[in-house]
JSON list of N, CA and C in Angstrom, two decimals:
[
{"chain": "A", "resi": 24, "resn": "UNK", "atom": "N", "xyz": [11.17, 2.29, -11.60]},
{"chain": "A", "resi": 24, "resn": "UNK", "atom": "CA", "xyz": [10.75, 3.49, -10.90]},
{"chain": "A", "resi": 24, "resn": "UNK", "atom": "C", "xyz": [9.41, 3.23, -10.23]},
{"chain": "A", "resi": 25, "resn": "UNK", "atom": "N", "xyz": [9.30, 3.57, -8.97]},
{"chain": "A", "resi": 25, "resn": "UNK", "atom": "CA", "xyz": [8.05, 3.41, -8.24]},
{"chain": "A", "resi": 25, "resn": "UNK", "atom": "C", "xyz": [7.33, 4.75, -8.19]},
{"chain": "A", "resi": 26, "resn": "UNK", "atom": "N", "xyz": [6.04, 4.70, -7.91]},
{"chain": "A", "resi": 26, "resn": "UNK", "atom": "CA", "xyz": [5.30, 5.94, -7.82]},
{"chain": "A", "resi": 26, "resn": "UNK", "atom": "C", "xyz": [4.19, 5.80, -6.79]},
{"chain": "A", "resi": 27, "resn": "UNK", "atom": "N", "xyz": [3.84, 6.93, -6.22]},
{"chain": "A", "resi": 27, "resn": "UNK", "atom": "CA", "xyz": [2.77, 6.99, -5.24]},
{"chain": "A", "resi": 27, "resn": "UNK", "atom": "C", "xyz": [1.53, 7.53, -5.93]},
{"chain": "A", "resi": 28, "resn": "UNK", "atom": "N", "xyz": [0.38, 7.00, -5.57]},
{"chain": "A", "resi": 28, "resn": "UNK", "atom": "CA", "xyz": [-0.87, 7.51, -6.15]},
{"chain": "A", "resi": 28, "resn": "UNK", "atom": "C", "xyz": [-1.17, 8.87, -5.53]},
{"chain": "A", "resi": 29, "resn": "UNK", "atom": "N", "xyz": [-1.16, 9.90, -6.34]},
{"chain": "A", "resi": 29, "resn": "UNK", "atom": "CA", "xyz": [-1.35, 11.26, -5.85]},
{"chain": "A", "resi": 29, "resn": "UNK", "atom": "C", "xyz": [-2.82, 11.59, -5.65]},
{"chain": "A", "resi": 30, "resn": "UNK", "atom": "N", "xyz": [-3.68, 11.02, -6.45]},
{"chain": "A", "resi": 30, "resn": "UNK", "atom": "CA", "xyz": [-5.11, 11.33, -6.39]},
{"chain": "A", "resi": 30, "resn": "UNK", "atom": "C", "xyz": [-5.83, 10.19, -5.68]},
{"chain": "A", "resi": 31, "resn": "UNK", "atom": "N", "xyz": [-6.37, 10.48, -4.51]},
{"chain": "A", "resi": 31, "resn": "UNK", "atom": "CA", "xyz": [-7.01, 9.44, -3.71]},
{"chain": "A", "resi": 31, "resn": "UNK", "atom": "C", "xyz": [-8.14, 8.75, -4.47]},
{"chain": "A", "resi": 32, "resn": "UNK", "atom": "N", "xyz": [-8.77, 9.44, -5.42]},
{"chain": "A", "resi": 32, "resn": "UNK", "atom": "CA", "xyz": [-9.85, 8.82, -6.18]},
{"chain": "A", "resi": 32, "resn": "UNK", "atom": "C", "xyz": [-9.33, 7.73, -7.10]},
{"chain": "A", "resi": 33, "resn": "UNK", "atom": "N", "xyz": [-8.04, 7.72, -7.35]},
{"chain": "A", "resi": 33, "resn": "UNK", "atom": "CA", "xyz": [-7.44, 6.69, -8.19]},
{"chain": "A", "resi": 33, "resn": "UNK", "atom": "C", "xyz": [-7.11, 5.44, -7.38]},
{"chain": "A", "resi": 34, "resn": "UNK", "atom": "N", "xyz": [-7.14, 5.53, -6.05]},
{"chain": "A", "resi": 34, "resn": "UNK", "atom": "CA", "xyz": [-6.83, 4.37, -5.22]},
{"chain": "A", "resi": 34, "resn": "UNK", "atom": "C", "xyz": [-7.82, 3.25, -5.48]},
{"chain": "A", "resi": 35, "resn": "UNK", "atom": "N", "xyz": [-7.30, 2.05, -5.58]},
{"chain": "A", "resi": 35, "resn": "UNK", "atom": "CA", "xyz": [-8.16, 0.90, -5.85]},
{"chain": "A", "resi": 35, "resn": "UNK", "atom": "C", "xyz": [-8.52, 0.23, -4.53]},
{"chain": "A", "resi": 36, "resn": "UNK", "atom": "N", "xyz": [-9.80, 0.06, -4.27]},
{"chain": "A", "resi": 36, "resn": "UNK", "atom": "CA", "xyz": [-10.24, -0.63, -3.07]},
{"chain": "A", "resi": 36, "resn": "UNK", "atom": "C", "xyz": [-10.14, -2.12, -3.28]},
{"chain": "A", "resi": 37, "resn": "UNK", "atom": "N", "xyz": [-9.80, -2.83, -2.21]},
{"chain": "A", "resi": 37, "resn": "UNK", "atom": "CA", "xyz": [-9.68, -4.27, -2.27]},
{"chain": "A", "resi": 37, "resn": "UNK", "atom": "C", "xyz": [-10.29, -4.84, -1.01]},
{"chain": "A", "resi": 38, "resn": "UNK", "atom": "N", "xyz": [-11.21, -5.77, -1.15]},
{"chain": "A", "resi": 38, "resn": "UNK", "atom": "CA", "xyz": [-11.79, -6.43, 0.01]},
{"chain": "A", "resi": 38, "resn": "UNK", "atom": "C", "xyz": [-10.86, -7.54, 0.45]},
{"chain": "A", "resi": 39, "resn": "UNK", "atom": "N", "xyz": [-10.51, -7.53, 1.73]},
{"chain": "A", "resi": 39, "resn": "UNK", "atom": "CA", "xyz": [-9.63, -8.56, 2.28]},
{"chain": "A", "resi": 39, "resn": "UNK", "atom": "C", "xyz": [-10.28, -9.10, 3.55]},
{"chain": "A", "resi": 40, "resn": "UNK", "atom": "N", "xyz": [-10.47, -10.39, 3.61]},
{"chain": "A", "resi": 40, "resn": "UNK", "atom": "CA", "xyz": [-11.04, -10.98, 4.82]},
{"chain": "A", "resi": 40, "resn": "UNK", "atom": "C", "xyz": [-9.97, -11.09, 5.88]},
{"chain": "A", "resi": 41, "resn": "UNK", "atom": "N", "xyz": [-10.26, -10.57, 7.05]},
{"chain": "A", "resi": 41, "resn": "UNK", "atom": "CA", "xyz": [-9.33, -10.65, 8.17]},
{"chain": "A", "resi": 41, "resn": "UNK", "atom": "C", "xyz": [-10.05, -11.22, 9.37]},
{"chain": "A", "resi": 42, "resn": "UNK", "atom": "N", "xyz": [-9.36, -11.25, 10.51]},
{"chain": "A", "resi": 42, "resn": "UNK", "atom": "CA", "xyz": [-9.94, -11.80, 11.73]},
{"chain": "A", "resi": 42, "resn": "UNK", "atom": "C", "xyz": [-11.19, -11.03, 12.14]},
{"chain": "A", "resi": 43, "resn": "UNK", "atom": "N", "xyz": [-11.18, -9.73, 11.88]},
{"chain": "A", "resi": 43, "resn": "UNK", "atom": "CA", "xyz": [-12.31, -8.90, 12.27]},
{"chain": "A", "resi": 43, "resn": "UNK", "atom": "C", "xyz": [-13.41, -8.87, 11.23]},
{"chain": "A", "resi": 44, "resn": "UNK", "atom": "N", "xyz": [-13.34, -9.72, 10.25]},
{"chain": "A", "resi": 44, "resn": "UNK", "atom": "CA", "xyz": [-14.35, -9.72, 9.19]},
{"chain": "A", "resi": 44, "resn": "UNK", "atom": "C", "xyz": [-13.83, -9.02, 7.96]},
{"chain": "A", "resi": 45, "resn": "UNK", "atom": "N", "xyz": [-14.74, -8.55, 7.14]},
{"chain": "A", "resi": 45, "resn": "UNK", "atom": "CA", "xyz": [-14.40, -7.91, 5.88]},
{"chain": "A", "resi": 45, "resn": "UNK", "atom": "C", "xyz": [-13.90, -6.49, 6.13]},
{"chain": "A", "resi": 46, "resn": "UNK", "atom": "N", "xyz": [-12.74, -6.18, 5.60]},
{"chain": "A", "resi": 46, "resn": "UNK", "atom": "CA", "xyz": [-12.18, -4.84, 5.73]},
{"chain": "A", "resi": 46, "resn": "UNK", "atom": "C", "xyz": [-11.92, -4.30, 4.34]},
{"chain": "A", "resi": 47, "resn": "UNK", "atom": "N", "xyz": [-11.96, -3.00, 4.21]},
{"chain": "A", "resi": 47, "resn": "UNK", "atom": "CA", "xyz": [-11.66, -2.36, 2.93]},
{"chain": "A", "resi": 47, "resn": "UNK", "atom": "C", "xyz": [-10.22, -1.86, 2.96]},
{"chain": "A", "resi": 48, "resn": "UNK", "atom": "N", "xyz": [-9.46, -2.24, 1.96]},
{"chain": "A", "resi": 48, "resn": "UNK", "atom": "CA", "xyz": [-8.07, -1.82, 1.81]},
{"chain": "A", "resi": 48, "resn": "UNK", "atom": "C", "xyz": [-7.94, -1.02, 0.53]},
{"chain": "A", "resi": 49, "resn": "UNK", "atom": "N", "xyz": [-7.06, -0.02, 0.53]},
{"chain": "A", "resi": 49, "resn": "UNK", "atom": "CA", "xyz": [-6.89, 0.84, -0.63]},
{"chain": "A", "resi": 49, "resn": "UNK", "atom": "C", "xyz": [-5.40, 0.95, -0.98]},
{"chain": "A", "resi": 50, "resn": "UNK", "atom": "N", "xyz": [-5.12, 0.93, -2.26]},
{"chain": "A", "resi": 50, "resn": "UNK", "atom": "CA", "xyz": [-3.74, 1.06, -2.73]},
{"chain": "A", "resi": 50, "resn": "UNK", "atom": "C", "xyz": [-3.26, 2.49, -2.48]},
{"chain": "A", "resi": 51, "resn": "UNK", "atom": "N", "xyz": [-2.11, 2.63, -1.81]},
{"chain": "A", "resi": 51, "resn": "UNK", "atom": "CA", "xyz": [-1.51, 3.95, -1.60]},
{"chain": "A", "resi": 51, "resn": "UNK", "atom": "C", "xyz": [-0.18, 4.08, -2.32]},
{"chain": "A", "resi": 52, "resn": "UNK", "atom": "N", "xyz": [0.35, 2.96, -2.80]},
{"chain": "A", "resi": 52, "resn": "UNK", "atom": "CA", "xyz": [1.66, 3.00, -3.46]},
{"chain": "A", "resi": 52, "resn": "UNK", "atom": "C", "xyz": [1.80, 1.81, -4.38]},
{"chain": "A", "resi": 53, "resn": "UNK", "atom": "N", "xyz": [2.37, 2.04, -5.55]},
{"chain": "A", "resi": 53, "resn": "UNK", "atom": "CA", "xyz": [2.70, 0.96, -6.48]},
{"chain": "A", "resi": 53, "resn": "UNK", "atom": "C", "xyz": [4.22, 0.89, -6.53]},
{"chain": "A", "resi": 54, "resn": "UNK", "atom": "N", "xyz": [4.76, -0.29, -6.23]},
{"chain": "A", "resi": 54, "resn": "UNK", "atom": "CA", "xyz": [6.20, -0.47, -6.23]},
{"chain": "A", "resi": 54, "resn": "UNK", "atom": "C", "xyz": [6.60, -1.42, -7.35]},
{"chain": "A", "resi": 55, "resn": "UNK", "atom": "N", "xyz": [7.70, -1.12, -8.01]},
{"chain": "A", "resi": 55, "resn": "UNK", "atom": "CA", "xyz": [8.16, -1.96, -9.12]},
{"chain": "A", "resi": 55, "resn": "UNK", "atom": "C", "xyz": [8.74, -3.28, -8.65]},
{"chain": "A", "resi": 56, "resn": "UNK", "atom": "N", "xyz": [9.20, -3.34, -7.40]},
{"chain": "A", "resi": 56, "resn": "UNK", "atom": "CA", "xyz": [9.77, -4.58, -6.88]},
{"chain": "A", "resi": 56, "resn": "UNK", "atom": "C", "xyz": [9.22, -4.86, -5.49]},
{"chain": "A", "resi": 57, "resn": "UNK", "atom": "N", "xyz": [9.30, -6.10, -5.08]},
{"chain": "A", "resi": 57, "resn": "UNK", "atom": "CA", "xyz": [8.88, -6.49, -3.74]},
{"chain": "A", "resi": 57, "resn": "UNK", "atom": "C", "xyz": [9.74, -5.77, -2.69]},
{"chain": "A", "resi": 58, "resn": "UNK", "atom": "N", "xyz": [11.03, -5.61, -2.98]},
{"chain": "A", "resi": 58, "resn": "UNK", "atom": "CA", "xyz": [11.91, -4.91, -2.04]},
{"chain": "A", "resi": 58, "resn": "UNK", "atom": "C", "xyz": [11.45, -3.47, -1.81]},
{"chain": "A", "resi": 59, "resn": "UNK", "atom": "N", "xyz": [11.05, -2.78, -2.89]},
{"chain": "A", "resi": 59, "resn": "UNK", "atom": "CA", "xyz": [10.53, -1.42, -2.75]},
{"chain": "A", "resi": 59, "resn": "UNK", "atom": "C", "xyz": [9.25, -1.41, -1.92]},
{"chain": "A", "resi": 60, "resn": "UNK", "atom": "N", "xyz": [8.38, -2.37, -2.16]},
{"chain": "A", "resi": 60, "resn": "UNK", "atom": "CA", "xyz": [7.13, -2.47, -1.40]},
{"chain": "A", "resi": 60, "resn": "UNK", "atom": "C", "xyz": [7.41, -2.70, 0.08]},
{"chain": "A", "resi": 61, "resn": "UNK", "atom": "N", "xyz": [8.38, -3.55, 0.38]},
{"chain": "A", "resi": 61, "resn": "UNK", "atom": "CA", "xyz": [8.73, -3.83, 1.77]},
{"chain": "A", "resi": 61, "resn": "UNK", "atom": "C", "xyz": [9.35, -2.61, 2.45]},
{"chain": "A", "resi": 62, "resn": "UNK", "atom": "N", "xyz": [10.07, -1.79, 1.68]},
{"chain": "A", "resi": 62, "resn": "UNK", "atom": "CA", "xyz": [10.62, -0.54, 2.21]},
{"chain": "A", "resi": 62, "resn": "UNK", "atom": "C", "xyz": [9.48, 0.41, 2.61]},
{"chain": "A", "resi": 63, "resn": "UNK", "atom": "N", "xyz": [8.49, 0.55, 1.74]},
{"chain": "A", "resi": 63, "resn": "UNK", "atom": "CA", "xyz": [7.33, 1.39, 2.03]},
{"chain": "A", "resi": 63, "resn": "UNK", "atom": "C", "xyz": [6.56, 0.83, 3.22]},
{"chain": "A", "resi": 64, "resn": "UNK", "atom": "N", "xyz": [6.40, -0.48, 3.25]},
{"chain": "A", "resi": 64, "resn": "UNK", "atom": "CA", "xyz": [5.73, -1.14, 4.37]},
{"chain": "A", "resi": 64, "resn": "UNK", "atom": "C", "xyz": [6.42, -0.80, 5.68]},
{"chain": "A", "resi": 65, "resn": "UNK", "atom": "N", "xyz": [7.74, -0.83, 5.70]},
{"chain": "A", "resi": 65, "resn": "UNK", "atom": "CA", "xyz": [8.51, -0.53, 6.91]},
{"chain": "A", "resi": 65, "resn": "UNK", "atom": "C", "xyz": [8.25, 0.90, 7.39]},
{"chain": "A", "resi": 66, "resn": "UNK", "atom": "N", "xyz": [8.24, 1.84, 6.45]},
{"chain": "A", "resi": 66, "resn": "UNK", "atom": "CA", "xyz": [7.97, 3.24, 6.79]},
{"chain": "A", "resi": 66, "resn": "UNK", "atom": "C", "xyz": [6.59, 3.38, 7.41]},
{"chain": "A", "resi": 67, "resn": "UNK", "atom": "N", "xyz": [5.59, 2.78, 6.78]},
{"chain": "A", "resi": 67, "resn": "UNK", "atom": "CA", "xyz": [4.21, 2.91, 7.25]},
{"chain": "A", "resi": 67, "resn": "UNK", "atom": "C", "xyz": [3.98, 2.19, 8.58]},
{"chain": "A", "resi": 68, "resn": "UNK", "atom": "N", "xyz": [4.50, 0.98, 8.72]},
{"chain": "A", "resi": 68, "resn": "UNK", "atom": "CA", "xyz": [4.26, 0.23, 9.97]},
{"chain": "A", "resi": 68, "resn": "UNK", "atom": "C", "xyz": [4.99, 0.88, 11.14]},
{"chain": "A", "resi": 69, "resn": "UNK", "atom": "N", "xyz": [6.14, 1.50, 10.88]},
{"chain": "A", "resi": 69, "resn": "UNK", "atom": "CA", "xyz": [6.87, 2.20, 11.94]},
{"chain": "A", "resi": 69, "resn": "UNK", "atom": "C", "xyz": [6.01, 3.31, 12.55]},
{"chain": "A", "resi": 70, "resn": "UNK", "atom": "N", "xyz": [5.13, 3.89, 11.72]},
{"chain": "A", "resi": 70, "resn": "UNK", "atom": "CA", "xyz": [4.23, 4.95, 12.18]},
{"chain": "A", "resi": 70, "resn": "UNK", "atom": "C", "xyz": [2.87, 4.42, 12.64]},
{"chain": "A", "resi": 71, "resn": "UNK", "atom": "N", "xyz": [2.73, 3.10, 12.70]},
{"chain": "A", "resi": 71, "resn": "UNK", "atom": "CA", "xyz": [1.52, 2.51, 13.26]},
{"chain": "A", "resi": 71, "resn": "UNK", "atom": "C", "xyz": [0.44, 2.11, 12.27]},
{"chain": "A", "resi": 72, "resn": "UNK", "atom": "N", "xyz": [0.72, 2.18, 10.98]},
{"chain": "A", "resi": 72, "resn": "UNK", "atom": "CA", "xyz": [-0.28, 1.81, 9.98]},
{"chain": "A", "resi": 72, "resn": "UNK", "atom": "C", "xyz": [-0.31, 0.30, 9.78]},
{"chain": "A", "resi": 73, "resn": "UNK", "atom": "N", "xyz": [-1.50, -0.22, 9.52]},
{"chain": "A", "resi": 73, "resn": "UNK", "atom": "CA", "xyz": [-1.64, -1.61, 9.07]},
{"chain": "A", "resi": 73, "resn": "UNK", "atom": "C", "xyz": [-1.34, -1.60, 7.58]},
{"chain": "A", "resi": 74, "resn": "UNK", "atom": "N", "xyz": [-0.56, -2.58, 7.11]},
{"chain": "A", "resi": 74, "resn": "UNK", "atom": "CA", "xyz": [-0.14, -2.59, 5.71]},
{"chain": "A", "resi": 74, "resn": "UNK", "atom": "C", "xyz": [-0.23, -4.00, 5.15]},
{"chain": "A", "resi": 75, "resn": "UNK", "atom": "N", "xyz": [-0.66, -4.08, 3.90]},
{"chain": "A", "resi": 75, "resn": "UNK", "atom": "CA", "xyz": [-0.64, -5.35, 3.16]},
{"chain": "A", "resi": 75, "resn": "UNK", "atom": "C", "xyz": [0.08, -5.10, 1.85]},
{"chain": "A", "resi": 76, "resn": "UNK", "atom": "N", "xyz": [0.82, -6.10, 1.41]},
{"chain": "A", "resi": 76, "resn": "UNK", "atom": "CA", "xyz": [1.48, -6.05, 0.11]},
{"chain": "A", "resi": 76, "resn": "UNK", "atom": "C", "xyz": [0.83, -7.09, -0.78]},
{"chain": "A", "resi": 77, "resn": "UNK", "atom": "N", "xyz": [0.45, -6.67, -1.99]},
{"chain": "A", "resi": 77, "resn": "UNK", "atom": "CA", "xyz": [-0.21, -7.58, -2.92]},
{"chain": "A", "resi": 77, "resn": "UNK", "atom": "C", "xyz": [0.55, -7.59, -4.24]},
{"chain": "A", "resi": 78, "resn": "UNK", "atom": "N", "xyz": [1.19, -8.72, -4.58]},
{"chain": "A", "resi": 78, "resn": "UNK", "atom": "CA", "xyz": [1.86, -8.80, -5.88]},
{"chain": "A", "resi": 78, "resn": "UNK", "atom": "C", "xyz": [0.86, -8.66, -7.03]},
{"chain": "A", "resi": 79, "resn": "UNK", "atom": "N", "xyz": [1.26, -7.97, -8.08]},
{"chain": "A", "resi": 79, "resn": "UNK", "atom": "CA", "xyz": [0.40, -7.80, -9.25]},
{"chain": "A", "resi": 79, "resn": "UNK", "atom": "C", "xyz": [0.37, -9.07, -10.08]},
{"chain": "A", "resi": 80, "resn": "UNK", "atom": "N", "xyz": [1.52, -9.67, -10.27]},
{"chain": "A", "resi": 80, "resn": "UNK", "atom": "CA", "xyz": [1.64, -10.88, -11.08]},
{"chain": "A", "resi": 80, "resn": "UNK", "atom": "C", "xyz": [1.54, -12.12, -10.21]},
{"chain": "A", "resi": 81, "resn": "UNK", "atom": "N", "xyz": [0.72, -13.05, -10.60]},
{"chain": "A", "resi": 81, "resn": "UNK", "atom": "CA", "xyz": [0.58, -14.29, -9.85]},
{"chain": "A", "resi": 81, "resn": "UNK", "atom": "C", "xyz": [1.78, -15.20, -10.05]},
{"chain": "A", "resi": 82, "resn": "UNK", "atom": "N", "xyz": [2.54, -14.97, -11.13]},
{"chain": "A", "resi": 82, "resn": "UNK", "atom": "CA", "xyz": [3.69, -15.81, -11.45]},
{"chain": "A", "resi": 82, "resn": "UNK", "atom": "C", "xyz": [5.00, -15.28, -10.87]},
{"chain": "A", "resi": 83, "resn": "UNK", "atom": "N", "xyz": [5.00, -14.03, -10.41]},
{"chain": "A", "resi": 83, "resn": "UNK", "atom": "CA", "xyz": [6.24, -13.43, -9.92]},
{"chain": "A", "resi": 83, "resn": "UNK", "atom": "C", "xyz": [5.94, -12.52, -8.75]},
{"chain": "A", "resi": 84, "resn": "UNK", "atom": "N", "xyz": [6.06, -13.04, -7.53]},
{"chain": "A", "resi": 84, "resn": "UNK", "atom": "CA", "xyz": [5.74, -12.24, -6.35]},
{"chain": "A", "resi": 84, "resn": "UNK", "atom": "C", "xyz": [6.87, -11.28, -5.97]},
{"chain": "A", "resi": 85, "resn": "UNK", "atom": "N", "xyz": [7.98, -11.25, -6.73]},
{"chain": "A", "resi": 85, "resn": "UNK", "atom": "CA", "xyz": [9.07, -10.31, -6.47]},
{"chain": "A", "resi": 85, "resn": "UNK", "atom": "C", "xyz": [8.98, -9.08, -7.38]},
{"chain": "A", "resi": 86, "resn": "UNK", "atom": "N", "xyz": [8.01, -9.07, -8.29]},
{"chain": "A", "resi": 86, "resn": "UNK", "atom": "CA", "xyz": [7.86, -7.95, -9.23]},
{"chain": "A", "resi": 86, "resn": "UNK", "atom": "C", "xyz": [6.97, -6.86, -8.67]},
{"chain": "A", "resi": 87, "resn": "UNK", "atom": "N", "xyz": [6.25, -6.20, -9.54]},
{"chain": "A", "resi": 87, "resn": "UNK", "atom": "CA", "xyz": [5.40, -5.08, -9.16]},
{"chain": "A", "resi": 87, "resn": "UNK", "atom": "C", "xyz": [4.38, -5.48, -8.10]},
{"chain": "A", "resi": 88, "resn": "UNK", "atom": "N", "xyz": [4.26, -4.62, -7.07]},
{"chain": "A", "resi": 88, "resn": "UNK", "atom": "CA", "xyz": [3.35, -4.89, -5.95]},
{"chain": "A", "resi": 88, "resn": "UNK", "atom": "C", "xyz": [2.54, -3.65, -5.62]},
{"chain": "A", "resi": 89, "resn": "UNK", "atom": "N", "xyz": [1.34, -3.89, -5.13]},
{"chain": "A", "resi": 89, "resn": "UNK", "atom": "CA", "xyz": [0.52, -2.82, -4.56]},
{"chain": "A", "resi": 89, "resn": "UNK", "atom": "C", "xyz": [0.78, -2.80, -3.06]},
{"chain": "A", "resi": 90, "resn": "UNK", "atom": "N", "xyz": [0.89, -1.61, -2.51]},
{"chain": "A", "resi": 90, "resn": "UNK", "atom": "CA", "xyz": [0.97, -1.44, -1.06]},
{"chain": "A", "resi": 90, "resn": "UNK", "atom": "C", "xyz": [-0.37, -0.88, -0.64]},
{"chain": "A", "resi": 91, "resn": "UNK", "atom": "N", "xyz": [-1.04, -1.59, 0.27]},
{"chain": "A", "resi": 91, "resn": "UNK", "atom": "CA", "xyz": [-2.40, -1.21, 0.68]},
{"chain": "A", "resi": 91, "resn": "UNK", "atom": "C", "xyz": [-2.47, -0.89, 2.16]},
{"chain": "A", "resi": 92, "resn": "UNK", "atom": "N", "xyz": [-3.35, 0.02, 2.51]},
{"chain": "A", "resi": 92, "resn": "UNK", "atom": "CA", "xyz": [-3.67, 0.34, 3.90]},
{"chain": "A", "resi": 92, "resn": "UNK", "atom": "C", "xyz": [-5.19, 0.35, 4.04]},
{"chain": "A", "resi": 93, "resn": "UNK", "atom": "N", "xyz": [-5.70, 0.25, 5.28]},
{"chain": "A", "resi": 93, "resn": "UNK", "atom": "CA", "xyz": [-7.15, 0.35, 5.45]},
{"chain": "A", "resi": 93, "resn": "UNK", "atom": "C", "xyz": [-7.66, 1.68, 4.87]},
{"chain": "A", "resi": 94, "resn": "UNK", "atom": "N", "xyz": [-8.80, 1.60, 4.27]},
{"chain": "A", "resi": 94, "resn": "UNK", "atom": "CA", "xyz": [-9.41, 2.75, 3.60]},
{"chain": "A", "resi": 94, "resn": "UNK", "atom": "C", "xyz": [-9.47, 3.98, 4.51]},
{"chain": "A", "resi": 95, "resn": "UNK", "atom": "N", "xyz": [-9.72, 3.77, 5.78]},
{"chain": "A", "resi": 95, "resn": "UNK", "atom": "CA", "xyz": [-9.84, 4.88, 6.73]},
{"chain": "A", "resi": 95, "resn": "UNK", "atom": "C", "xyz": [-8.51, 5.57, 7.01]},
{"chain": "A", "resi": 96, "resn": "UNK", "atom": "N", "xyz": [-7.39, 4.96, 6.61]},
{"chain": "A", "resi": 96, "resn": "UNK", "atom": "CA", "xyz": [-6.07, 5.52, 6.89]},
{"chain": "A", "resi": 96, "resn": "UNK", "atom": "C", "xyz": [-5.35, 6.03, 5.64]},
{"chain": "A", "resi": 97, "resn": "UNK", "atom": "N", "xyz": [-6.04, 6.02, 4.51]},
{"chain": "A", "resi": 97, "resn": "UNK", "atom": "CA", "xyz": [-5.40, 6.37, 3.24]},
{"chain": "A", "resi": 97, "resn": "UNK", "atom": "C", "xyz": [-4.81, 7.78, 3.25]},
{"chain": "A", "resi": 98, "resn": "UNK", "atom": "N", "xyz": [-5.58, 8.75, 3.67]},
{"chain": "A", "resi": 98, "resn": "UNK", "atom": "CA", "xyz": [-5.11, 10.13, 3.62]},
{"chain": "A", "resi": 98, "resn": "UNK", "atom": "C", "xyz": [-3.87, 10.33, 4.49]},
{"chain": "A", "resi": 99, "resn": "UNK", "atom": "N", "xyz": [-3.89, 9.77, 5.70]},
{"chain": "A", "resi": 99, "resn": "UNK", "atom": "CA", "xyz": [-2.75, 9.92, 6.60]},
{"chain": "A", "resi": 99, "resn": "UNK", "atom": "C", "xyz": [-1.52, 9.20, 6.05]},
{"chain": "A", "resi": 100, "resn": "UNK", "atom": "N", "xyz": [-1.72, 8.01, 5.50]},
{"chain": "A", "resi": 100, "resn": "UNK", "atom": "CA", "xyz": [-0.60, 7.25, 4.93]},
{"chain": "A", "resi": 100, "resn": "UNK", "atom": "C", "xyz": [-0.01, 8.00, 3.73]},
{"chain": "A", "resi": 101, "resn": "UNK", "atom": "N", "xyz": [-0.87, 8.53, 2.89]},
{"chain": "A", "resi": 101, "resn": "UNK", "atom": "CA", "xyz": [-0.40, 9.28, 1.72]},
{"chain": "A", "resi": 101, "resn": "UNK", "atom": "C", "xyz": [0.40, 10.51, 2.17]},
{"chain": "A", "resi": 102, "resn": "UNK", "atom": "N", "xyz": [-0.08, 11.20, 3.19]},
{"chain": "A", "resi": 102, "resn": "UNK", "atom": "CA", "xyz": [0.62, 12.38, 3.70]},
{"chain": "A", "resi": 102, "resn": "UNK", "atom": "C", "xyz": [2.01, 12.00, 4.21]},
{"chain": "A", "resi": 103, "resn": "UNK", "atom": "N", "xyz": [2.09, 10.90, 4.96]},
{"chain": "A", "resi": 103, "resn": "UNK", "atom": "CA", "xyz": [3.37, 10.44, 5.47]},
{"chain": "A", "resi": 103, "resn": "UNK", "atom": "C", "xyz": [4.34, 10.15, 4.32]},
{"chain": "A", "resi": 104, "resn": "UNK", "atom": "N", "xyz": [3.88, 9.42, 3.32]},
{"chain": "A", "resi": 104, "resn": "UNK", "atom": "CA", "xyz": [4.74, 9.09, 2.18]},
{"chain": "A", "resi": 104, "resn": "UNK", "atom": "C", "xyz": [5.17, 10.35, 1.43]},
{"chain": "A", "resi": 105, "resn": "UNK", "atom": "N", "xyz": [4.27, 11.31, 1.31]},
{"chain": "A", "resi": 105, "resn": "UNK", "atom": "CA", "xyz": [4.60, 12.58, 0.66]},
{"chain": "A", "resi": 105, "resn": "UNK", "atom": "C", "xyz": [5.72, 13.28, 1.41]},
{"chain": "A", "resi": 106, "resn": "UNK", "atom": "N", "xyz": [5.60, 13.33, 2.75]},
{"chain": "A", "resi": 106, "resn": "UNK", "atom": "CA", "xyz": [6.62, 14.00, 3.56]},
{"chain": "A", "resi": 106, "resn": "UNK", "atom": "C", "xyz": [7.95, 13.24, 3.57]},
{"chain": "A", "resi": 107, "resn": "UNK", "atom": "N", "xyz": [7.90, 11.97, 3.22]},
{"chain": "A", "resi": 107, "resn": "UNK", "atom": "CA", "xyz": [9.13, 11.18, 3.10]},
{"chain": "A", "resi": 107, "resn": "UNK", "atom": "C", "xyz": [9.76, 11.34, 1.71]},
{"chain": "A", "resi": 108, "resn": "UNK", "atom": "N", "xyz": [9.11, 12.11, 0.86]},
{"chain": "A", "resi": 108, "resn": "UNK", "atom": "CA", "xyz": [9.62, 12.33, -0.49]},
{"chain": "A", "resi": 108, "resn": "UNK", "atom": "C", "xyz": [9.31, 11.20, -1.46]},
{"chain": "A", "resi": 109, "resn": "UNK", "atom": "N", "xyz": [8.31, 10.40, -1.10]},
{"chain": "A", "resi": 109, "resn": "UNK", "atom": "CA", "xyz": [7.93, 9.28, -1.95]},
{"chain": "A", "resi": 109, "resn": "UNK", "atom": "C", "xyz": [6.71, 9.65, -2.74]}
]
């Protein structure tokens, strides 16, 4: 079973180096499988969000994953997922 983080204060920030320098990313969804994470990624990217998937386990990248978006887009991404029933 996957779940969405309902309380934005519970979102975990993650620093990720990108082409534009250091960016802040925040977890908006925890998925039990990589397939679930990729499904959420598809929904978010279709609406124009930047998305990163981060496996929780270093030994199993098909297991539980964090779905992250830029910190500035967390509220909008969460709203979209809520309206999708996620």
